[in-house]
Short mmCIF file of C-alpha atoms in Angstrom, two decimals:
data_model
loop_
_atom_site.label_atom_id
_atom_site.label_comp_id
_atom_site.label_asym_id
_atom_site.label_seq_id
_atom_site.Cartn_x
_atom_site.Cartn_y
_atom_site.Cartn_z
CA GLU A 1 -4.57 23.68 35.81
CA VAL A 2 -4.27 20.85 38.33
CA GLN A 3 -4.84 22.03 41.89
CA LEU A 4 -4.87 20.14 45.17
CA VAL A 5 -5.91 22.02 48.29
CA GLU A 6 -5.62 20.43 51.73
CA SER A 7 -7.62 21.55 54.73
CA GLY A 8 -8.46 20.40 58.23
CA GLY A 9 -5.09 20.63 59.95
CA GLY A 10 -4.59 22.10 63.39
CA LEU A 11 -3.64 21.43 66.98
CA VAL A 12 -5.00 18.25 68.52
CA GLN A 13 -4.31 16.37 71.75
CA PRO A 14 -2.71 12.93 71.76
CA GLY A 15 -5.27 10.16 71.41
CA ARG A 16 -7.78 12.38 69.61
CA SER A 17 -8.89 12.33 65.98
CA LEU A 18 -8.66 14.67 63.01
CA ARG A 19 -9.86 14.48 59.42
CA LEU A 20 -7.98 16.11 56.57
CA SER A 21 -9.54 16.89 53.21
CA CYS A 22 -7.93 17.30 49.81
CA THR A 23 -10.06 19.13 47.26
CA ALA A 24 -8.96 18.56 43.67
CA SER A 25 -9.62 20.49 40.49
CA GLY A 26 -8.32 20.72 36.95
CA PHE A 27 -8.48 16.99 36.17
CA THR A 28 -10.89 14.05 36.25
CA PHE A 29 -10.45 13.15 39.91
CA GLY A 30 -12.09 9.75 39.67
CA ASP A 31 -9.51 8.52 37.16
CA TYR A 32 -6.58 8.88 39.56
CA ALA A 33 -5.20 7.23 42.66
CA MET A 34 -4.48 9.73 45.42
CA SER A 35 -1.79 9.55 48.07
CA TRP A 36 -0.87 11.29 51.30
CA VAL A 37 2.74 12.10 52.18
CA ARG A 38 3.87 13.77 55.39
CA GLN A 39 6.91 15.71 56.57
CA ALA A 40 7.75 16.12 60.25
CA PRO A 41 9.32 19.49 61.18
CA GLY A 42 12.86 19.67 59.81
CA LYS A 43 12.70 16.10 58.49
CA GLY A 44 12.32 14.30 55.18
CA LEU A 45 9.30 12.96 53.33
CA GLU A 46 7.33 9.93 54.50
CA TRP A 47 4.62 8.15 52.53
CA VAL A 48 1.45 7.70 54.58
CA GLY A 49 -0.89 5.82 52.28
CA PHE A 50 -2.95 5.87 49.13
CA ILE A 51 -6.30 5.01 47.62
CA ARG A 52 -6.72 3.54 44.18
CA SER A 53 -9.28 4.80 41.72
CA LYS A 54 -12.67 3.06 41.57
CA ALA A 55 -11.56 1.45 38.31
CA TYR A 56 -8.92 -0.39 40.35
CA GLY A 57 -11.25 -1.21 43.20
CA GLY A 58 -10.80 1.93 45.30
CA THR A 59 -8.63 -0.09 47.68
CA THR A 60 -6.09 1.38 50.07
CA GLU A 61 -2.53 0.79 51.28
CA TYR A 62 -0.90 2.27 54.37
CA ALA A 63 2.50 2.74 55.91
CA ALA A 64 3.19 0.48 58.86
CA SER A 65 3.47 3.52 61.14
CA VAL A 66 -0.18 4.50 60.59
CA LYS A 67 -1.88 1.24 59.67
CA GLY A 68 -4.92 0.61 61.87
CA ARG A 69 -5.11 4.27 62.94
CA PHE A 70 -5.44 6.17 59.65
CA THR A 71 -8.05 5.67 56.93
CA ILE A 72 -8.07 7.14 53.45
CA SER A 73 -11.33 7.52 51.54
CA ARG A 74 -12.60 9.43 48.54
CA ASP A 75 -15.73 11.09 47.23
CA ASP A 76 -15.42 11.22 43.47
CA SER A 77 -18.65 13.22 43.12
CA LYS A 78 -17.02 16.06 45.08
CA SER A 79 -13.42 15.48 43.92
CA ILE A 80 -12.26 15.15 47.51
CA ALA A 81 -9.87 12.72 49.18
CA TYR A 82 -9.91 12.32 52.95
CA LEU A 83 -7.40 11.24 55.55
CA GLN A 84 -9.08 10.21 58.80
CA MET A 85 -6.52 10.11 61.59
CA ASN A 86 -7.43 8.40 64.85
CA SER A 87 -5.46 7.72 68.04
CA LEU A 88 -3.03 10.47 67.14
CA LYS A 89 0.45 10.42 68.61
CA THR A 90 2.96 13.22 69.08
CA GLU A 91 5.09 11.62 66.37
CA ASP A 92 2.28 12.22 63.86
CA THR A 93 3.06 15.95 64.02
CA ALA A 94 3.87 16.92 60.44
CA VAL A 95 2.81 18.80 57.36
CA TYR A 96 0.51 16.50 55.43
CA TYR A 97 0.55 16.71 51.64
CA CYS A 98 -2.06 15.36 49.28
CA THR A 99 -0.62 14.10 46.00
CA ARG A 100 -1.92 12.88 42.67
CA ASP A 101 -0.59 9.46 41.85
CA TYR A 102 0.42 9.34 38.18
CA ASP A 103 -1.05 6.25 36.53
CA SER A 104 -1.37 4.58 39.97
CA SER A 105 2.37 4.08 39.76
CA GLY A 106 3.49 5.59 43.05
CA TYR A 107 4.98 8.62 41.27
CA TYR A 108 3.45 11.86 42.50
CA ASP A 109 3.17 14.37 39.70
CA TYR A 110 1.18 17.03 41.59
CA TRP A 111 1.27 18.05 45.24
CA GLY A 112 -0.97 20.21 47.39
CA GLN A 113 0.43 23.04 49.50
CA GLY A 114 0.17 20.96 52.67
CA THR A 115 -1.63 21.33 55.98
CA LEU A 116 0.08 21.28 59.38
CA VAL A 117 -1.07 18.82 62.04
CA THR A 118 0.33 19.36 65.52
CA VAL A 119 -0.29 16.67 68.12
CA SER A 120 0.43 18.04 71.56
CA SER A 121 -1.12 18.25 74.99
CA ASP B 1 11.27 -2.57 52.48
CA ILE B 2 13.60 -0.85 50.04
CA GLN B 3 15.88 1.78 51.56
CA MET B 4 17.03 4.83 49.61
CA THR B 5 20.35 6.54 50.34
CA GLN B 6 21.22 9.93 48.90
CA SER B 7 24.63 11.53 48.79
CA PRO B 8 25.82 14.02 49.62
CA SER B 9 23.39 15.21 52.27
CA SER B 10 24.35 18.78 51.43
CA LEU B 11 26.57 20.63 49.00
CA SER B 12 27.63 24.17 48.25
CA ALA B 13 27.82 25.32 44.66
CA SER B 14 27.95 28.49 42.59
CA VAL B 15 25.62 29.70 39.88
CA GLY B 16 26.68 28.08 36.63
CA ASP B 17 28.19 24.99 38.27
CA ARG B 18 27.35 21.45 37.20
CA VAL B 19 25.83 19.61 40.15
CA THR B 20 25.40 15.87 40.57
CA ILE B 21 23.38 14.12 43.28
CA THR B 22 23.44 10.37 43.77
CA CYS B 23 20.72 8.03 45.00
CA ARG B 24 21.22 4.36 45.80
CA ALA B 25 18.51 1.76 46.38
CA SER B 26 19.05 -1.15 48.76
CA GLN B 27 17.82 -3.51 46.05
CA GLY B 28 17.07 -3.25 42.36
CA ILE B 29 14.17 -1.02 41.37
CA SER B 30 14.57 -1.09 37.58
CA SER B 31 13.86 2.51 36.51
CA TRP B 32 11.08 3.19 39.02
CA LEU B 33 12.71 6.25 40.47
CA ALA B 34 11.56 9.86 40.79
CA TRP B 35 13.23 13.11 41.80
CA TYR B 36 11.55 16.03 43.57
CA GLN B 37 12.64 19.55 44.44
CA GLN B 38 11.54 21.28 47.63
CA LYS B 39 12.14 24.92 48.50
CA PRO B 40 11.82 26.16 52.09
CA GLU B 41 8.25 26.25 53.38
CA LYS B 42 6.95 24.98 50.04
CA ALA B 43 5.52 21.70 48.82
CA PRO B 44 7.75 19.34 46.86
CA LYS B 45 7.65 19.67 43.10
CA SER B 46 8.10 16.76 40.70
CA LEU B 47 11.13 16.93 38.41
CA ILE B 48 11.86 13.51 36.93
CA TYR B 49 10.11 10.16 36.77
CA ALA B 50 11.08 6.75 35.42
CA ALA B 51 14.68 7.67 36.29
CA SER B 52 15.22 9.91 33.26
CA SER B 53 11.90 11.35 32.02
CA LEU B 54 11.47 15.07 32.58
CA GLN B 55 8.16 16.19 34.07
CA SER B 56 6.36 18.67 31.82
CA GLY B 57 7.53 22.23 32.38
CA VAL B 58 10.81 21.32 34.07
CA PRO B 59 13.86 23.06 32.54
CA SER B 60 16.13 20.91 30.39
CA ARG B 61 19.15 21.66 32.59
CA PHE B 62 17.76 18.93 34.88
CA SER B 63 18.46 15.36 33.86
CA GLY B 64 18.33 11.94 35.47
CA SER B 65 20.07 8.68 34.75
CA GLY B 66 20.58 5.20 36.11
CA SER B 67 18.76 1.93 36.59
CA GLY B 68 18.81 -0.96 39.00
CA THR B 69 20.27 0.42 42.23
CA ASP B 70 22.30 3.51 41.26
CA PHE B 71 20.81 6.78 40.04
CA THR B 72 21.94 10.33 39.41
CA LEU B 73 20.27 13.73 39.20
CA THR B 74 22.33 16.30 37.31
CA ILE B 75 21.82 20.04 37.03
CA SER B 76 23.95 21.10 34.08
CA SER B 77 24.24 24.79 34.97
CA LEU B 78 22.96 25.75 38.40
CA GLN B 79 20.58 28.71 38.47
CA PRO B 80 19.63 30.89 41.46
CA GLU B 81 16.17 29.31 41.61
CA ASP B 82 17.68 25.81 41.89
CA PHE B 83 18.89 26.26 45.45
CA ALA B 84 16.66 23.82 47.27
CA THR B 85 16.51 20.32 48.76
CA TYR B 86 16.23 17.39 46.37
CA TYR B 87 14.70 14.02 47.17
CA CYS B 88 14.76 10.75 45.28
CA GLN B 89 11.92 8.25 45.67
CA GLN B 90 11.51 4.64 44.65
CA TYR B 91 8.12 3.44 43.44
CA ASN B 92 9.05 -0.06 42.40
CA SER B 93 7.27 -1.61 45.37
CA TYR B 94 5.28 -0.68 48.47
CA PRO B 95 5.96 1.14 50.62
CA PRO B 96 7.24 3.96 48.38
CA ARG B 97 10.26 5.42 50.10
CA PHE B 98 12.15 8.68 49.81
CA GLY B 99 15.84 9.34 50.22
CA GLY B 100 17.00 11.57 53.05
CA GLY B 101 17.40 14.61 50.82
CA THR B 102 20.27 16.67 49.45
CA LYS B 103 20.35 20.35 50.29
CA VAL B 104 21.95 22.48 47.58
CA GLU B 105 23.24 25.73 49.03
CA ILE B 106 24.88 28.82 47.61
CA LYS B 107 28.67 28.90 47.81
#
């Protein structure tokens, strides 16, 4: 059974940093691209970024709203994807979901349960 | 960037009703469209990909159609567990973008 479990969320002050983790199981993690999608309270879904599998260079893409502040990485030996968030803003407050990217297509066939990040002073 | 517009933003329906939700892309996306279902306080769940392909395990009362710019999600006979918010998403080009959502409520 495919499982994605996010961790690392919490309350953080504006300008500070936070790192989220996504621990995967039930599939060969290294074969898949992984994405992060967020949802602000009461709002819709917003793509944050993704990381390709090593077979496709392990490169990353980011939404304009987070580019230069957020970094996605992966440790295939541990089946973990990370989202490093720096220079956090109040508008980054959201539930952050880790997703498996089906065939590196941009279609997300499995989602984690999400972790809440609150940016507030 | 490609914009995705869903309609309606909400609807009320009864168990057994046929429900149709529409999604329009601001430019052609071929069939690179997905649909997701989200229940309150839960993560989204994938329903349909490539506009009309059913994700494994999804009931056959869900179906998708369309290509280019206009797409439809249909629930043939609404069940109690189908009351939720539905999102379309284009994955033709980066950045992937979601529609604003359609909330399906009990009449």
